[in-house]
Amino acid sequence: MTYQRLKSIIFCSLFSWNSFCLIFGVIGVALTIWAMFICNWNEQVSVKWIALQFVVFLYIVVALIKALYETCNKQYIECIPIEFDQETRTFLIPSNEYLDYYSMVSIVQIKNKFEIDFGTGYVSNIQKGFIQITVISLKVDDKQLKELMKNDSILLNKLRIKITYKYEGIK
């Protein structure tokens, strides 16, 4: 258990945006120092070393752009709630790697291919197979609220939990 957790922390942190920036900086410094030792600064700089540094630089830039693209796409992952608990006002959704503790989420309802704002919430608990979303506010009518309290499967299948959070300003 401890080995698996340590492995997941190292693997996830190694491929994060911050670690790519750190690796990029370290490689740049290392290549600069390396160039100082292999080149004589009083003579012409060898084209092969510049080409090698350029290829390595392009490889790192492509990897960073790919990581940035994947990071931007993580925001639009949607989850379908499984169950709603009316006592604690929480949704239960399947576990995924994109939600973390206290992440703000938007709850939307799909009606005729449109997304209608249903409410807002935050991640309150992460279990082994499930995540609990505590509801901050709901924008529903009485009929939808009754269906939600009964855990109506038709309504739950129309709901989506989105990682992006819509800021409505101070009222």
Coordinates of N, CA and C in Angstrom, one line a residue:
M1 N 0.8 -1.2 0.0 CA 0.0 0.0 0.0 C 0.9 1.3 0.0
T2 N 1.9 1.3 0.9 CA 2.7 2.5 1.0 C 3.6 2.6 -0.3
Y3 N 4.0 1.5 -0.8 CA 4.8 1.5 -2.0 C 4.0 2.0 -3.2
Q4 N 2.8 1.6 -3.3 CA 1.9 2.0 -4.4 C 1.6 3.5 -4.3
R5 N 1.3 4.0 -3.1 CA 1.1 5.4 -2.9 C 2.3 6.2 -3.2
L6 N 3.5 5.8 -2.8 CA 4.7 6.5 -3.1 C 5.0 6.5 -4.6
K7 N 4.7 5.4 -5.2 CA 4.9 5.3 -6.7 C 4.0 6.3 -7.4
S8 N 2.7 6.3 -7.0 CA 1.8 7.2 -7.6 C 2.1 8.7 -7.4
I9 N 2.6 9.0 -6.2 CA 3.0 10.4 -5.9 C 4.2 10.8 -6.8
I10 N 5.2 10.0 -6.9 CA 6.4 10.3 -7.7 C 6.0 10.3 -9.1
F11 N 5.2 9.4 -9.6 CA 4.8 9.4 -11.0 C 4.0 10.6 -11.4
C12 N 3.0 10.9 -10.6 CA 2.2 12.1 -10.9 C 2.9 13.4 -10.8
S13 N 3.8 13.5 -9.8 CA 4.5 14.8 -9.6 C 5.6 14.9 -10.7
L14 N 6.1 13.8 -11.2 CA 7.2 13.9 -12.2 C 6.6 14.4 -13.5
F15 N 5.4 14.1 -13.8 CA 4.8 14.5 -15.1 C 3.8 15.7 -14.9
S16 N 4.0 16.5 -13.9 CA 3.2 17.7 -13.8 C 3.8 18.9 -14.5
W17 N 3.1 19.9 -14.7 CA 3.6 21.1 -15.4 C 4.8 21.7 -14.7
N18 N 4.7 21.8 -13.3 CA 5.8 22.4 -12.6 C 7.1 21.6 -12.7
S19 N 7.0 20.3 -12.7 CA 8.2 19.5 -12.9 C 8.8 19.6 -14.3
F20 N 7.9 19.8 -15.3 CA 8.4 20.0 -16.7 C 9.2 21.3 -16.7
C21 N 8.7 22.3 -16.1 CA 9.4 23.6 -16.1 C 10.8 23.5 -15.4
L22 N 10.8 22.7 -14.3 CA 12.0 22.5 -13.5 C 13.0 21.7 -14.3
I23 N 12.5 20.7 -14.9 CA 13.4 19.8 -15.7 C 14.0 20.7 -16.9
F24 N 13.2 21.5 -17.5 CA 13.6 22.3 -18.6 C 14.7 23.3 -18.2
G25 N 14.6 23.9 -17.0 CA 15.6 24.8 -16.5 C 16.9 24.1 -16.1
V26 N 16.8 22.9 -15.5 CA 17.9 22.1 -15.1 C 18.7 21.7 -16.4
I27 N 18.0 21.2 -17.4 CA 18.6 20.7 -18.6 C 19.3 21.9 -19.3
G28 N 18.7 23.1 -19.3 CA 19.3 24.3 -19.9 C 20.6 24.7 -19.2
V29 N 20.6 24.6 -17.9 CA 21.8 25.0 -17.2 C 22.9 23.9 -17.4
A30 N 22.5 22.6 -17.4 CA 23.4 21.6 -17.6 C 24.1 21.6 -19.0
L31 N 23.2 21.9 -20.0 CA 23.8 22.1 -21.4 C 24.7 23.3 -21.5
T32 N 24.4 24.3 -20.8 CA 25.3 25.5 -20.9 C 26.6 25.2 -20.3
I33 N 26.6 24.5 -19.1 CA 27.9 24.2 -18.4 C 28.6 23.1 -19.3
W34 N 27.9 22.2 -19.9 CA 28.5 21.2 -20.7 C 29.2 21.9 -21.9
A35 N 28.5 22.8 -22.5 CA 29.1 23.5 -23.7 C 30.4 24.3 -23.3
M36 N 30.4 24.8 -22.1 CA 31.6 25.5 -21.6 C 32.8 24.6 -21.6
F37 N 32.6 23.3 -21.2 CA 33.7 22.4 -21.1 C 34.2 21.8 -22.4
I38 N 33.3 21.6 -23.3 CA 33.6 21.0 -24.6 C 34.0 22.0 -25.7
C39 N 33.7 23.2 -25.5 CA 34.0 24.2 -26.5 C 35.1 25.2 -26.0
N40 N 35.9 25.6 -26.9 CA 36.9 26.6 -26.6 C 36.2 27.9 -27.0
W41 N 36.0 28.8 -26.1 CA 35.2 30.0 -26.3 C 36.1 31.0 -27.2
N42 N 37.3 30.8 -27.3 CA 38.2 31.7 -28.1 C 38.1 31.3 -29.6
E43 N 37.6 30.2 -29.9 CA 37.5 29.7 -31.3 C 36.1 29.7 -31.7
Q44 N 35.8 29.3 -32.9 CA 34.5 29.2 -33.4 C 33.7 28.1 -32.7
V45 N 32.4 28.3 -32.5 CA 31.6 27.3 -31.8 C 31.2 26.2 -32.9
S46 N 31.3 25.0 -32.5 CA 31.1 23.9 -33.4 C 29.6 23.8 -33.7
V47 N 29.2 23.6 -34.9 CA 27.8 23.6 -35.3 C 27.1 22.4 -34.8
K48 N 27.8 21.3 -34.7 CA 27.2 20.0 -34.2 C 26.7 20.2 -32.8
W49 N 27.4 20.9 -31.9 CA 26.9 21.1 -30.6 C 25.7 22.0 -30.5
I50 N 25.7 23.0 -31.3 CA 24.5 23.9 -31.4 C 23.3 23.1 -31.9
A51 N 23.5 22.3 -33.0 CA 22.4 21.4 -33.5 C 21.9 20.5 -32.5
L52 N 22.8 19.9 -31.7 CA 22.4 18.9 -30.6 C 21.5 19.7 -29.6
Q53 N 22.0 20.8 -29.2 CA 21.2 21.6 -28.2 C 19.9 22.0 -28.7
F54 N 19.9 22.4 -30.0 CA 18.6 22.8 -30.6 C 17.6 21.6 -30.7
V55 N 18.1 20.4 -31.0 CA 17.2 19.3 -31.1 C 16.7 18.9 -29.7
V56 N 17.5 19.0 -28.7 CA 17.1 18.7 -27.3 C 16.1 19.8 -26.9
F57 N 16.3 21.0 -27.2 CA 15.4 22.1 -26.9 C 14.1 21.9 -27.5
L58 N 14.0 21.5 -28.8 CA 12.8 21.3 -29.5 C 12.0 20.1 -28.9
Y59 N 12.7 19.1 -28.5 CA 12.1 17.9 -27.9 C 11.4 18.4 -26.6
I60 N 12.1 19.2 -25.8 CA 11.5 19.6 -24.5 C 10.3 20.5 -24.8
V61 N 10.4 21.4 -25.7 CA 9.3 22.3 -26.0 C 8.1 21.5 -26.5
V62 N 8.3 20.5 -27.3 CA 7.1 19.7 -27.8 C 6.5 19.0 -26.6
A63 N 7.3 18.4 -25.7 CA 6.8 17.8 -24.5 C 6.0 18.7 -23.6
L64 N 6.5 20.0 -23.5 CA 5.8 20.9 -22.7 C 4.5 21.4 -23.3
I65 N 4.5 21.5 -24.6 CA 3.2 21.9 -25.3 C 2.2 20.8 -25.2
K66 N 2.7 19.5 -25.3 CA 1.8 18.4 -25.1 C 1.2 18.3 -23.7
A67 N 2.1 18.6 -22.7 CA 1.6 18.6 -21.3 C 0.6 19.7 -21.1
L68 N 0.9 20.9 -21.7 CA -0.1 22.0 -21.5 C -1.4 21.7 -22.2
Y69 N -1.4 21.1 -23.3 CA -2.6 20.7 -24.0 C -3.4 19.7 -23.1
E70 N -2.8 18.7 -22.6 CA -3.4 17.7 -21.7 C -4.0 18.4 -20.5
T71 N -3.2 19.4 -19.9 CA -3.7 20.1 -18.7 C -4.9 20.9 -19.0
C72 N -5.0 21.5 -20.2 CA -6.1 22.3 -20.5 C -7.3 21.5 -20.8
N73 N -7.1 20.3 -21.3 CA -8.3 19.4 -21.6 C -8.8 18.8 -20.3
K74 N -8.1 18.7 -19.2 CA -8.6 18.2 -18.0 C -9.7 19.0 -17.4
Q75 N -9.8 20.2 -17.7 CA -10.9 21.1 -17.2 C -12.2 20.7 -17.6
Y76 N -12.3 20.0 -18.8 CA -13.6 19.8 -19.4 C -14.1 18.3 -19.2
I77 N -13.5 17.6 -18.3 CA -14.0 16.3 -18.0 C -15.3 16.4 -17.2
E78 N -16.3 15.5 -17.6 CA -17.6 15.6 -16.9 C -17.8 14.2 -16.2
C79 N -18.6 14.3 -15.1 CA -19.0 13.1 -14.4 C -20.5 13.0 -14.2
I80 N -21.0 11.9 -14.3 CA -22.5 11.7 -14.0 C -22.6 11.2 -12.6
P81 N -23.5 11.9 -11.8 CA -23.7 11.5 -10.4 C -24.4 10.2 -10.3
I82 N -24.1 9.4 -9.3 CA -24.7 8.2 -9.1 C -25.9 8.3 -8.1
E83 N -25.7 9.1 -7.1 CA -26.7 9.2 -6.0 C -26.7 10.6 -5.4
F84 N -27.8 11.0 -4.8 CA -27.9 12.2 -4.0 C -28.3 11.9 -2.6
D85 N -27.6 12.4 -1.6 CA -28.0 12.2 -0.2 C -28.6 13.5 0.3
Q86 N -29.9 13.5 0.6 CA -30.6 14.8 1.0 C -30.2 15.3 2.4
E87 N -29.8 14.4 3.3 CA -29.4 14.8 4.6 C -28.2 15.6 4.6
T88 N -27.2 15.2 3.9 CA -25.9 15.9 3.9 C -25.7 16.8 2.6
R89 N -26.7 16.7 1.7 CA -26.7 17.5 0.5 C -25.4 17.2 -0.3
T90 N -25.2 15.9 -0.5 CA -24.0 15.5 -1.3 C -24.4 14.6 -2.5
F91 N -23.6 14.8 -3.6 CA -23.7 13.9 -4.7 C -22.6 12.9 -4.6
L92 N -22.8 11.7 -5.0 CA -21.8 10.6 -5.0 C -21.5 10.4 -6.5
I93 N -20.2 10.6 -6.9 CA -19.9 10.4 -8.3 C -18.7 9.3 -8.3
P94 N -18.5 8.7 -9.5 CA -17.4 7.8 -9.6 C -16.0 8.5 -9.5
S95 N -15.1 7.8 -8.9 CA -13.8 8.4 -8.7 C -13.1 8.7 -10.0
N96 N -12.3 9.8 -10.0 CA -11.5 10.2 -11.2 C -10.3 10.9 -10.7
E97 N -9.3 11.1 -11.5 CA -8.0 11.7 -11.1 C -8.0 13.2 -11.2
Y98 N -9.1 13.8 -11.7 CA -9.0 15.2 -11.9 C -9.6 16.1 -10.8
L99 N -10.4 15.4 -9.9 CA -10.9 16.2 -8.8 C -10.1 15.9 -7.5
D100 N -9.8 17.0 -6.8 CA -9.1 16.9 -5.6 C -9.9 17.6 -4.5
Y101 N -9.5 17.4 -3.2 CA -10.2 18.0 -2.1 C -10.5 19.5 -2.3
Y102 N -11.7 19.9 -2.0 CA -12.1 21.3 -2.1 C -12.1 21.9 -3.5
S103 N -12.1 21.1 -4.5 CA -12.2 21.6 -5.9 C -13.6 22.1 -6.1
M104 N -13.7 23.3 -6.6 CA -15.0 23.8 -6.9 C -15.6 23.2 -8.2
V105 N -16.8 22.8 -8.3 CA -17.4 22.2 -9.4 C -18.8 22.9 -9.8
S106 N -19.2 22.8 -11.0 CA -20.5 23.3 -11.5 C -21.3 22.1 -11.7
I107 N -22.6 22.1 -11.4 CA -23.5 21.1 -11.7 C -24.5 21.6 -12.7
V108 N -24.5 20.9 -13.9 CA -25.4 21.4 -15.0 C -26.3 20.2 -15.4
Q109 N -27.4 20.6 -16.0 CA -28.4 19.7 -16.4 C -28.5 19.8 -17.9
I110 N -28.5 18.6 -18.6 CA -28.6 18.6 -20.1 C -30.1 18.6 -20.4
K111 N -30.6 19.6 -21.2 CA -31.9 19.6 -21.7 C -31.9 20.0 -23.2
N112 N -32.3 19.1 -24.0 CA -32.3 19.4 -25.5 C -31.0 19.9 -26.0
K113 N -29.9 19.2 -25.6 CA -28.5 19.5 -26.0 C -28.0 20.8 -25.4
F114 N -28.7 21.4 -24.5 CA -28.2 22.7 -23.8 C -27.8 22.3 -22.4
E115 N -26.9 23.0 -21.9 CA -26.5 22.8 -20.5 C -27.1 24.0 -19.7
I116 N -27.9 23.6 -18.7 CA -28.6 24.6 -17.9 C -28.0 24.5 -16.5
D117 N -27.7 25.6 -15.9 CA -27.0 25.7 -14.6 C -28.0 25.1 -13.6
F118 N -27.5 24.1 -12.8 CA -28.3 23.4 -11.8 C -27.8 23.7 -10.4
G119 N -26.5 24.0 -10.3 CA -26.0 24.3 -8.9 C -24.5 24.4 -8.9
T120 N -24.0 24.6 -7.7 CA -22.5 24.6 -7.5 C -22.2 23.8 -6.3
G121 N -21.0 23.3 -6.2 CA -20.5 22.6 -5.1 C -19.0 22.4 -5.0
Y122 N -18.6 21.6 -4.1 CA -17.1 21.4 -3.9 C -16.9 19.9 -3.5
V123 N -15.7 19.4 -3.7 CA -15.4 18.1 -3.3 C -15.1 18.1 -1.8
S124 N -15.9 17.3 -1.1 CA -15.8 17.2 0.3 C -15.1 16.0 0.8
N125 N -15.1 14.9 0.1 CA -14.5 13.6 0.5 C -14.1 12.8 -0.7
I126 N -13.0 12.2 -0.6 CA -12.6 11.3 -1.7 C -12.4 9.9 -1.1
Q127 N -13.2 8.9 -1.6 CA -13.1 7.5 -1.1 C -12.4 6.7 -2.1
K128 N -12.3 5.4 -1.9 CA -11.6 4.5 -2.8 C -12.2 4.5 -4.2
G129 N -13.5 4.4 -4.3 CA -14.1 4.3 -5.6 C -15.0 5.4 -5.9
F130 N -15.2 6.3 -5.0 CA -16.2 7.4 -5.2 C -15.7 8.7 -4.6
I131 N -16.3 9.8 -5.1 CA -16.0 11.2 -4.6 C -17.3 11.8 -4.2
Q132 N -17.3 12.5 -3.1 CA -18.5 13.1 -2.5 C -18.4 14.6 -2.9
I133 N -19.5 15.1 -3.5 CA -19.6 16.5 -3.9 C -20.6 17.2 -3.0
T134 N -20.2 18.1 -2.1 CA -21.2 18.8 -1.3 C -21.8 20.0 -2.0
V135 N -23.1 20.1 -2.0 CA -23.8 21.1 -2.8 C -23.8 22.4 -2.0
I136 N -23.3 23.5 -2.6 CA -23.4 24.8 -2.0 C -24.7 25.5 -2.3
S137 N -25.1 25.4 -3.6 CA -26.4 26.0 -3.9 C -27.0 25.3 -5.1
L138 N -28.3 25.2 -5.1 CA -29.1 24.6 -6.2 C -30.0 25.6 -6.8
K139 N -30.1 25.6 -8.1 CA -31.0 26.5 -8.8 C -32.1 25.7 -9.5
V140 N -33.0 25.1 -8.7 CA -34.0 24.2 -9.3 C -35.4 24.6 -8.8
D141 N -36.4 24.1 -9.5 CA -37.8 24.3 -9.1 C -38.2 23.2 -8.2
D142 N -39.4 23.3 -7.6 CA -39.9 22.3 -6.7 C -40.0 20.9 -7.3
K143 N -40.4 20.8 -8.5 CA -40.6 19.5 -9.2 C -39.2 18.8 -9.3
Q144 N -38.2 19.5 -9.7 CA -36.9 18.9 -9.9 C -36.3 18.6 -8.5
L145 N -36.6 19.4 -7.5 CA -36.1 19.1 -6.1 C -36.7 17.9 -5.6
K146 N -38.0 17.6 -5.8 CA -38.6 16.4 -5.4 C -38.0 15.2 -6.1
E147 N -37.8 15.3 -7.4 CA -37.1 14.2 -8.2 C -35.7 13.9 -7.7
L148 N -35.0 15.0 -7.3 CA -33.6 14.9 -6.8 C -33.7 14.2 -5.5
M149 N -34.6 14.5 -4.6 CA -34.7 13.9 -3.3 C -35.0 12.4 -3.4
K150 N -35.7 12.0 -4.4 CA -36.1 10.6 -4.6 C -35.0 9.8 -5.3
N151 N -33.9 10.5 -5.7 CA -32.8 9.9 -6.5 C -33.4 9.4 -7.8
D152 N -34.1 10.2 -8.5 CA -34.7 9.8 -9.8 C -33.6 9.6 -10.8
S153 N -33.5 8.4 -11.3 CA -32.4 8.0 -12.2 C -32.5 8.8 -13.5
I154 N -33.6 9.2 -14.0 CA -33.7 10.0 -15.2 C -33.1 11.4 -15.0
L155 N -33.4 12.0 -13.9 CA -32.8 13.3 -13.6 C -31.3 13.2 -13.3
L156 N -30.9 12.1 -12.6 CA -29.4 12.0 -12.3 C -28.6 11.7 -13.6
N157 N -29.2 11.0 -14.6 CA -28.5 10.8 -15.8 C -28.4 12.1 -16.7
K158 N -29.3 13.0 -16.4 CA -29.2 14.3 -17.1 C -28.2 15.3 -16.5
L159 N -27.8 15.0 -15.3 CA -26.9 15.9 -14.6 C -25.4 15.6 -14.9
R160 N -24.6 16.7 -15.0 CA -23.2 16.5 -15.2 C -22.5 17.4 -14.2
I161 N -21.4 16.8 -13.6 CA -20.5 17.5 -12.7 C -19.3 17.9 -13.5
K162 N -19.1 19.2 -13.6 CA -18.0 19.8 -14.4 C -17.0 20.4 -13.5
I163 N -15.8 20.2 -13.8 CA -14.7 20.7 -13.0 C -14.6 22.2 -13.1
T164 N -15.0 22.8 -14.2 CA -14.9 24.2 -14.3 C -16.0 24.8 -13.4
Y165 N -15.7 26.0 -12.8 CA -16.6 26.6 -11.9 C -17.0 28.0 -12.5
K166 N -18.2 28.3 -12.5 CA -18.7 29.6 -13.1 C -18.8 30.6 -11.9
Y167 N -18.1 31.7 -12.0 CA -18.1 32.7 -11.0 C -19.2 33.7 -11.3
E168 N -20.1 33.9 -10.4 CA -21.2 34.8 -10.6 C -21.1 36.1 -10.0
G169 N -20.0 36.4 -9.3 CA -19.8 37.7 -8.7 C -20.4 37.8 -7.4
I170 N -20.1 38.9 -6.7 CA -20.6 39.1 -5.3 C -22.0 39.7 -5.4
K171 N -22.9 39.2 -4.7 CA -24.3 39.7 -4.7 C -24.6 40.4 -3.4

